[in-house]
mmCIF file of C-alpha atoms in Angstrom:
data_model
loop_
_atom_site.group_PDB
_atom_site.id
_atom_site.type_symbol
_atom_site.label_atom_id
_atom_site.label_comp_id
_atom_site.label_asym_id
_atom_site.label_seq_id
_atom_site.Cartn_x
_atom_site.Cartn_y
_atom_site.Cartn_z
ATOM 1 C CA ALA A 1 1.781 -15.747 18.611
ATOM 2 C CA GLU A 2 4.564 -13.571 18.468
ATOM 3 C CA GLY A 3 5.896 -14.999 15.759
ATOM 4 C CA ASN A 4 2.586 -14.053 13.340
ATOM 5 C CA PRO A 5 3.445 -11.072 11.794
ATOM 6 C CA PHE A 6 0.169 -9.461 11.494
ATOM 7 C CA TYR A 7 -0.231 -9.841 15.344
ATOM 8 C CA ARG A 8 3.013 -8.318 16.012
ATOM 9 C CA LEU A 9 2.333 -6.033 14.173
ATOM 10 C CA THR A 10 -0.638 -4.792 15.909
ATOM 11 C CA ILE A 11 1.188 -5.551 18.705
ATOM 12 C CA THR A 12 4.011 -3.206 18.419
ATOM 13 C CA GLY A 13 2.024 -0.581 16.271
ATOM 14 C CA GLU A 14 5.040 0.120 13.935
ATOM 15 C CA ILE A 15 2.564 -0.208 11.049
ATOM 16 C CA ASP A 16 -0.574 1.267 11.948
ATOM 17 C CA ASN A 17 -3.677 -0.261 10.461
ATOM 18 C CA PRO A 18 -2.516 -3.046 8.839
ATOM 19 C CA ASP A 19 -6.039 -4.377 7.885
ATOM 20 C CA GLN A 20 -6.637 -1.510 5.984
ATOM 21 C CA ARG A 21 -3.870 -0.986 4.007
ATOM 22 C CA ILE A 22 -4.253 -4.312 3.156
ATOM 23 C CA CYS A 23 -8.299 -3.900 2.139
ATOM 24 C CA GLN A 24 -8.638 -0.843 1.548
ATOM 25 C CA ASP A 25 -4.993 1.168 0.732
ATOM 26 C CA VAL A 26 -4.517 -1.904 -2.130
ATOM 27 C CA GLN A 27 -8.144 -1.455 -3.838
ATOM 28 C CA GLU A 28 -8.154 2.193 -3.880
ATOM 29 C CA PHE A 29 -4.539 2.200 -5.561
ATOM 30 C CA VAL A 30 -5.307 0.346 -8.715
ATOM 31 C CA SER A 31 -9.061 1.719 -9.210
ATOM 32 C CA THR A 32 -7.173 5.306 -9.123
ATOM 33 C CA ALA A 33 -3.777 3.870 -11.288
ATOM 34 C CA VAL A 34 -6.254 1.729 -13.288
ATOM 35 C CA HIS A 35 -7.678 5.510 -14.514
ATOM 36 C CA LEU A 36 -4.596 7.539 -14.351
ATOM 37 C CA VAL A 37 -3.809 5.132 -17.077
ATOM 38 C CA GLN A 38 -6.517 5.771 -19.156
ATOM 39 C CA ASP A 39 -5.981 9.480 -18.801
ATOM 40 C CA VAL A 40 -2.535 8.762 -19.497
ATOM 41 C CA VAL A 41 -3.367 7.705 -23.199
ATOM 42 C CA ARG A 42 -5.976 9.862 -24.031
ATOM 43 C CA THR A 43 -3.671 12.592 -23.377
ATOM 44 C CA VAL A 44 -1.317 11.371 -25.565
ATOM 45 C CA LEU A 45 -3.959 10.524 -28.896
ATOM 46 C CA ASN A 46 -4.446 14.515 -28.265
ATOM 47 C CA ILE A 47 -0.899 15.417 -28.287
ATOM 48 C CA LEU A 48 -0.172 13.418 -30.972
ATOM 49 C CA GLY A 49 -3.211 14.663 -33.130
ATOM 50 C CA PHE A 50 -3.508 18.527 -32.284
ATOM 51 C CA ALA A 51 -0.117 19.580 -32.567
ATOM 52 C CA ALA A 52 1.070 19.389 -36.132
ATOM 53 C CA VAL A 53 -2.464 21.547 -36.377
ATOM 54 C CA LEU A 54 -0.924 23.543 -34.297
ATOM 55 C CA TYR A 55 2.259 23.899 -35.144
ATOM 56 C CA SER A 56 1.235 24.569 -38.863
ATOM 57 C CA ILE A 57 -1.013 27.569 -37.678
ATOM 58 C CA SER A 58 1.822 29.122 -35.504
ATOM 59 C CA ARG A 59 5.149 28.586 -33.863
ATOM 60 C CA PRO A 60 5.197 30.601 -31.373
ATOM 61 C CA ALA A 61 2.134 29.713 -29.750
ATOM 62 C CA CYS A 62 3.886 25.936 -30.192
ATOM 63 C CA VAL A 63 6.407 27.425 -28.121
ATOM 64 C CA GLY A 64 4.270 28.817 -25.784
ATOM 65 C CA VAL A 65 1.599 26.103 -24.294
ATOM 66 C CA LEU A 66 4.278 24.222 -23.662
ATOM 67 C CA LEU A 67 6.295 26.741 -21.299
ATOM 68 C CA TYR A 68 2.912 27.868 -19.943
ATOM 69 C CA ALA A 69 2.135 23.983 -18.980
ATOM 70 C CA ILE A 70 5.159 23.640 -17.641
ATOM 71 C CA THR A 71 5.062 27.123 -14.888
ATOM 72 C CA GLY A 72 1.454 25.684 -14.587
ATOM 73 C CA THR A 73 2.400 21.843 -13.816
ATOM 74 C CA LEU A 74 5.626 23.444 -11.468
ATOM 75 C CA VAL A 75 3.793 26.007 -9.484
ATOM 76 C CA ALA A 76 1.352 22.813 -8.519
ATOM 77 C CA THR A 77 3.179 20.407 -8.055
ATOM 78 C CA LYS A 78 6.181 22.534 -5.719
ATOM 79 C CA GLY A 79 3.781 24.567 -4.082
ATOM 80 C CA PHE A 80 0.728 22.379 -3.471
ATOM 81 C CA GLY A 81 1.573 19.002 -3.973
ATOM 82 C CA PRO A 82 3.134 18.866 -0.883
ATOM 83 C CA TRP A 83 0.582 19.682 1.347
ATOM 84 C CA ILE A 84 -2.286 18.230 -0.841
ATOM 85 C CA GLY A 85 -0.054 14.870 -0.217
ATOM 86 C CA PHE A 86 0.348 14.979 3.752
ATOM 87 C CA TYR A 87 -2.921 15.854 4.585
ATOM 88 C CA GLN A 88 -3.980 13.085 2.493
ATOM 89 C CA LEU A 89 -1.618 10.760 4.519
ATOM 90 C CA GLU A 90 -2.828 12.155 7.943
ATOM 91 C CA ARG A 91 -6.851 11.956 7.117
ATOM 92 C CA VAL A 92 -6.586 8.032 5.680
ATOM 93 C CA LYS A 93 -4.394 7.210 8.598
ATOM 94 C CA GLN A 94 -6.081 9.242 10.939
ATOM 95 C CA GLU A 95 -9.934 7.559 9.511
ATOM 96 C CA ALA A 96 -7.852 4.160 10.002
ATOM 97 C CA THR A 97 -7.879 4.170 13.502
ATOM 98 C CA LEU A 98 -11.266 6.163 13.840
ATOM 99 C CA ARG A 99 -12.888 3.143 12.242
ATOM 100 C CA TYR A 100 -10.522 0.624 14.292
ATOM 101 C CA ASP A 101 -11.880 2.947 17.165
ATOM 102 C CA LEU A 102 -15.605 2.501 17.233
ATOM 103 C CA ILE A 103 -14.840 -1.300 15.658
ATOM 104 C CA ARG A 104 -13.405 -2.079 18.281
ATOM 105 C CA VAL A 105 -15.571 -0.374 21.085
ATOM 106 C CA ARG A 106 -18.666 -2.352 19.335
ATOM 107 C CA GLU A 107 -17.142 -4.995 19.292
ATOM 108 C CA ASN A 108 -16.824 -5.163 23.662
ATOM 109 C CA ALA A 109 -19.270 -3.210 24.324
ATOM 110 C CA GLU A 110 -20.601 -5.914 26.810
ATOM 111 C CA SER A 111 -17.056 -4.726 28.292
ATOM 112 C CA VAL A 112 -16.933 -1.454 28.065
ATOM 113 C CA ALA A 113 -20.176 -1.587 29.891
ATOM 114 C CA PHE A 114 -19.701 -3.658 32.638
ATOM 115 C CA PHE A 115 -16.500 -1.901 33.964
ATOM 116 C CA GLU A 116 -17.842 1.160 33.064
ATOM 117 C CA GLY A 117 -15.803 2.804 29.934
ATOM 118 C CA GLY A 118 -17.990 4.958 28.810
ATOM 119 C CA THR A 119 -16.235 8.234 30.294
ATOM 120 C CA ALA A 120 -13.274 6.819 28.478
ATOM 121 C CA GLU A 121 -14.250 5.546 25.575
ATOM 122 C CA TRP A 122 -16.885 8.896 24.890
ATOM 123 C CA SER A 123 -13.084 10.843 25.390
ATOM 124 C CA LYS A 124 -10.707 8.705 23.236
ATOM 125 C CA PHE A 125 -13.290 8.883 20.074
ATOM 126 C CA THR A 126 -13.539 12.494 20.929
ATOM 127 C CA THR A 127 -9.699 13.360 21.058
ATOM 128 C CA LEU A 128 -9.319 11.039 18.069
ATOM 129 C CA PHE A 129 -12.258 12.357 16.193
ATOM 130 C CA ASP A 130 -11.344 15.962 17.042
ATOM 131 C CA GLY A 131 -7.942 15.175 14.869
ATOM 132 C CA LEU A 132 -9.584 14.188 11.819
ATOM 133 C CA LEU A 133 -11.834 16.897 11.823
ATOM 134 C CA ASN A 134 -8.552 19.426 12.179
ATOM 135 C CA THR A 135 -7.074 17.668 9.212
ATOM 136 C CA VAL A 136 -9.889 17.660 6.855
ATOM 137 C CA TYR A 137 -10.359 21.455 7.838
ATOM 138 C CA ARG A 138 -6.496 21.758 6.976
ATOM 139 C CA SER A 139 -6.914 20.079 3.314
ATOM 140 C CA VAL A 140 -10.187 21.385 2.872
ATOM 141 C CA ILE A 141 -8.136 24.923 2.527
ATOM 142 C CA VAL A 142 -5.562 23.406 0.656
ATOM 143 C CA ALA A 143 -7.416 22.255 -1.904
ATOM 144 C CA SER A 144 -9.368 25.463 -1.935
ATOM 145 C CA GLY A 145 -6.651 27.643 -2.853
ATOM 146 C CA PHE A 146 -5.555 24.230 -5.921
ATOM 147 C CA GLY A 147 -8.989 25.030 -6.972
ATOM 148 C CA MET A 148 -8.771 28.560 -7.319
ATOM 149 C CA PHE A 149 -5.407 27.877 -8.803
ATOM 150 C CA ASN A 150 -6.564 26.026 -11.588
ATOM 151 C CA ARG A 151 -9.183 27.646 -12.413
ATOM 152 C CA SER A 152 -7.486 30.378 -12.796
ATOM 153 C CA PHE A 153 -4.317 28.875 -14.224
ATOM 154 C CA HIS A 154 -7.089 27.590 -17.311
ATOM 155 C CA TRP A 155 -9.457 30.839 -17.809
ATOM 156 C CA ALA A 156 -6.218 32.691 -18.473
ATOM 157 C CA THR A 157 -5.942 30.786 -21.887
ATOM 158 C CA PHE A 158 -9.083 32.307 -23.318
ATOM 159 C CA ALA A 159 -6.041 35.205 -24.142
ATOM 160 C CA ILE A 160 -2.599 33.695 -24.756
ATOM 161 C CA PRO A 161 -3.876 32.458 -27.964
ATOM 162 C CA ALA A 162 -5.294 34.642 -29.979
ATOM 163 C CA LEU A 163 -2.030 37.134 -28.364
ATOM 164 C CA LEU A 164 0.158 34.912 -29.508
ATOM 165 C CA VAL A 165 -1.588 34.506 -33.391
ATOM 166 C CA GLY A 166 -2.922 38.282 -33.328
ATOM 167 C CA PRO A 167 0.565 39.354 -34.933
ATOM 168 C CA LYS A 168 -0.060 37.087 -37.948
ATOM 169 C CA TYR A 169 -2.972 37.304 -38.853
ATOM 170 C CA LEU A 170 -2.367 41.884 -38.630
ATOM 171 C CA LYS A 171 0.067 41.191 -40.652
ATOM 172 C CA GLY A 172 -2.217 39.127 -43.349
ATOM 173 C CA GLU A 173 -0.431 35.788 -42.636
ATOM 174 C CA VAL A 174 -3.027 33.936 -41.341
ATOM 175 C CA GLU A 175 -6.854 33.598 -42.113
ATOM 176 C CA PHE A 176 -9.100 35.331 -38.897
ATOM 177 C CA GLY A 177 -10.371 31.385 -38.400
ATOM 178 C CA ALA A 178 -6.886 30.083 -37.566
ATOM 179 C CA ILE A 179 -7.179 32.558 -34.368
ATOM 180 C CA SER A 180 -10.449 30.029 -33.604
ATOM 181 C CA GLN A 181 -8.095 27.116 -34.660
ATOM 182 C CA ALA A 182 -4.973 28.132 -32.791
ATOM 183 C CA SER A 183 -7.325 28.334 -30.174
ATOM 184 C CA MET A 184 -8.988 24.947 -30.133
ATOM 185 C CA ALA A 185 -5.939 22.868 -30.290
ATOM 186 C CA PHE A 186 -4.231 25.293 -27.869
ATOM 187 C CA ASN A 187 -6.403 24.173 -25.132
ATOM 188 C CA ILE A 188 -6.963 20.266 -26.275
ATOM 189 C CA ILE A 189 -3.187 20.639 -26.280
ATOM 190 C CA LEU A 190 -3.151 22.274 -22.461
ATOM 191 C CA GLY A 191 -5.784 19.992 -20.980
ATOM 192 C CA ALA A 192 -3.058 17.666 -21.887
ATOM 193 C CA LEU A 193 0.183 18.640 -21.160
ATOM 194 C CA THR A 194 -1.283 19.829 -17.921
ATOM 195 C CA LEU A 195 -2.165 16.124 -16.550
ATOM 196 C CA ILE A 196 0.014 16.446 -13.457
ATOM 197 C CA MET A 197 -1.863 19.096 -12.688
ATOM 198 C CA ASP A 198 -5.172 18.874 -13.432
ATOM 199 C CA LYS A 199 -4.544 15.333 -11.276
ATOM 200 C CA LEU A 200 -2.927 16.191 -8.811
ATOM 201 C CA GLU A 201 -4.728 15.275 -5.644
ATOM 202 C CA SER A 202 -5.097 11.438 -8.047
ATOM 203 C CA LEU A 203 -1.805 11.456 -8.202
ATOM 204 C CA THR A 204 -0.853 12.544 -4.238
ATOM 205 C CA ASP A 205 -3.610 9.652 -3.522
ATOM 206 C CA VAL A 206 -1.727 7.189 -5.213
ATOM 207 C CA ALA A 207 1.336 7.758 -4.190
ATOM 208 C CA VAL A 208 -0.298 7.679 -0.317
ATOM 209 C CA ARG A 209 -1.500 4.199 -1.423
ATOM 210 C CA ILE A 210 2.268 3.050 -2.511
ATOM 211 C CA ARG A 211 4.046 4.501 0.070
ATOM 212 C CA ARG A 212 1.762 3.160 3.255
ATOM 213 C CA LEU A 213 1.743 -0.731 1.042
ATOM 214 C CA GLU A 214 5.361 -0.069 0.600
ATOM 215 C CA ASP A 215 6.479 0.722 4.772
ATOM 216 C CA LEU A 216 3.491 -2.791 5.116
ATOM 217 C CA GLU A 217 5.343 -5.203 2.536
ATOM 218 C CA LEU A 218 9.271 -3.574 4.035
ATOM 219 C CA ALA A 219 7.269 -4.446 8.017
ATOM 220 C CA LEU A 220 6.484 -8.299 7.004
ATOM 221 C CA ARG A 221 9.808 -8.862 5.557
ATOM 222 C CA ARG A 222 11.643 -7.573 8.919
ATOM 223 C CA CYS A 223 8.899 -9.742 10.616
ATOM 224 C CA LYS A 224 9.896 -12.911 8.106
ATOM 225 C CA ASN A 225 13.595 -12.712 8.801
ATOM 226 C CA GLU A 226 13.519 -12.108 12.534
ATOM 227 C CA ALA A 227 11.285 -15.086 12.995
ATOM 228 C CA MET A 228 14.406 -17.629 10.539
ATOM 229 C CA GLN A 229 16.821 -15.973 12.675
ATOM 230 C CA ARG A 230 15.236 -17.262 15.519
ATOM 231 C CA ARG A 231 15.026 -20.522 13.637
ATOM 232 C CA ARG A 232 18.329 -20.771 13.399
ATOM 233 C CA PRO A 233 20.853 -23.635 15.485
ATOM 234 C CA GLY A 234 22.412 -21.697 17.941
ATOM 235 C CA ASN A 235 19.424 -18.211 18.897
ATOM 236 C CA SER A 236 17.261 -18.951 21.462
ATOM 237 C CA SER A 237 13.359 -18.492 20.486
ATOM 238 C CA ILE A 238 11.971 -15.182 22.181
#
């Protein structure tokens, strides 16, 4: 029995909830990755379609949208990204552990009742639930801060195109309608360039799933290598 990788991982606790990693994490990773690929394709098409329009109206506007998008993306990824990823990883682990504990109690309900273990199981459930609830509260605070920053970042774009194109209009180099055209192109290109910022939570979720699946794969490989070592001549079986 000890040669079975799943059994060994469950007993040693080296990898938490390998069953969830195989089922739910794979499903979530594939689903989110497909949507992100679709968003990337749409982003590239938007940039190719409107970059030339904005460049023909105002070169400073092209530079401005690029710098503005880079600034927002850096603040989002460096300031909020690590915390969002950390709490998502903790939440996934705690949810899986709580779910496993509830299933274990349900499957062993007769034994729990016979040995009067309800109080101990309730205490364990309360501890797990309180830990999960605390993580959820903290993740909500981080998500709220990121949401406020994201909305403020996009609200400011209503004034930036006019400030960049306005001097050319005052000099008579462009018509008044060019300001609205530049504003539309600016916002479309900005929305494309800030894909990482807008999809930060989805990207961190993908990163969390990849990390959990990678850890599972490495652990399974270690178990396989150990089993092969034991089967070699001269090695005693453990």
